[in-house]
Amino acid sequence: MTIVKRYTLTCATANEGALRAALDRLARAVGVIEGCERVEIERHETRCEMLFAERWRDEQAMRASAGAIDKAALQDVLRLADDIGSDIYTVLC
């Protein structure tokens, strides 16, 4: 069953470009992890807010990815984001 993990990230306007670059690096790192089917980055139209979505083959692959993630790329994102919320969804169709 396909799983999507979504992170909503907010940041100061001054950090938006740097956060986008950090998310791009993280997306490339996550995208090559076994079981990852796709990574998307979306930007809100009017707020300084981005959505980072990882699509995983199944829950087991998503959980296993924690040990394989590029910690330096993740630290850049954590440093630049003011707030991060996350949710996990199951793809129904």
PDB file of N, CA, C and O in Angstrom, residues 8 22-23 52 60 62 70 93:
ATOM      1  N   THR A   8       4.906  20.159   5.979  1.00  0.00           N
ATOM      2  CA  THR A   8       4.623  21.553   5.679  1.00  0.00           C
ATOM      3  C   THR A   8       5.669  22.384   6.410  1.00  0.00           C
ATOM      4  O   THR A   8       5.816  22.247   7.633  1.00  0.00           O
ATOM      5  N   ALA A  22      17.876  23.841  -0.096  1.00  0.00           N
ATOM      6  CA  ALA A  22      18.079  22.741   0.848  1.00  0.00           C
ATOM      7  C   ALA A  22      17.065  21.623   0.605  1.00  0.00           C
ATOM      8  O   ALA A  22      17.405  20.432   0.661  1.00  0.00           O
ATOM      9  N   LEU A  23      15.824  21.994   0.318  1.00  0.00           N
ATOM     10  CA  LEU A  23      14.800  20.987   0.008  1.00  0.00           C
ATOM     11  C   LEU A  23      15.118  20.250  -1.283  1.00  0.00           C
ATOM     12  O   LEU A  23      14.883  19.038  -1.390  1.00  0.00           O
ATOM     13  N   PHE A  52       6.715  19.432   1.295  1.00  0.00           N
ATOM     14  CA  PHE A  52       7.681  18.425   0.865  1.00  0.00           C
ATOM     15  C   PHE A  52       6.992  17.084   1.026  1.00  0.00           C
ATOM     16  O   PHE A  52       6.620  16.699   2.139  1.00  0.00           O
ATOM     17  N   GLN A  60       6.738  -0.036   5.450  1.00  0.00           N
ATOM     18  CA  GLN A  60       8.038  -0.600   5.817  1.00  0.00           C
ATOM     19  C   GLN A  60       9.169   0.170   5.137  1.00  0.00           C
ATOM     20  O   GLN A  60      10.182   0.485   5.774  1.00  0.00           O
ATOM     21  N   MET A  62       9.062   3.274   4.112  1.00  0.00           N
ATOM     22  CA  MET A  62       9.107   4.602   4.718  1.00  0.00           C
ATOM     23  C   MET A  62       9.871   4.557   6.042  1.00  0.00           C
ATOM     24  O   MET A  62      10.739   5.395   6.294  1.00  0.00           O
ATOM     25  N   ASP A  70      20.195  11.325   4.195  1.00  0.00           N
ATOM     26  CA  ASP A  70      21.390  12.164   4.234  1.00  0.00           C
ATOM     27  C   ASP A  70      21.223  13.160   5.382  1.00  0.00           C
ATOM     28  O   ASP A  70      20.463  14.121   5.277  1.00  0.00           O
ATOM     29  N   CYS A  93      -6.386   5.526  -4.236  1.00  0.00           N
ATOM     30  CA  CYS A  93      -6.553   5.166  -5.658  1.00  0.00           C
ATOM     31  C   CYS A  93      -5.574   5.935  -6.503  1.00  0.00           C
ATOM     32  O   CYS A  93      -4.920   6.826  -6.076  1.00  0.00           O
TER      33      CYS A  93
END
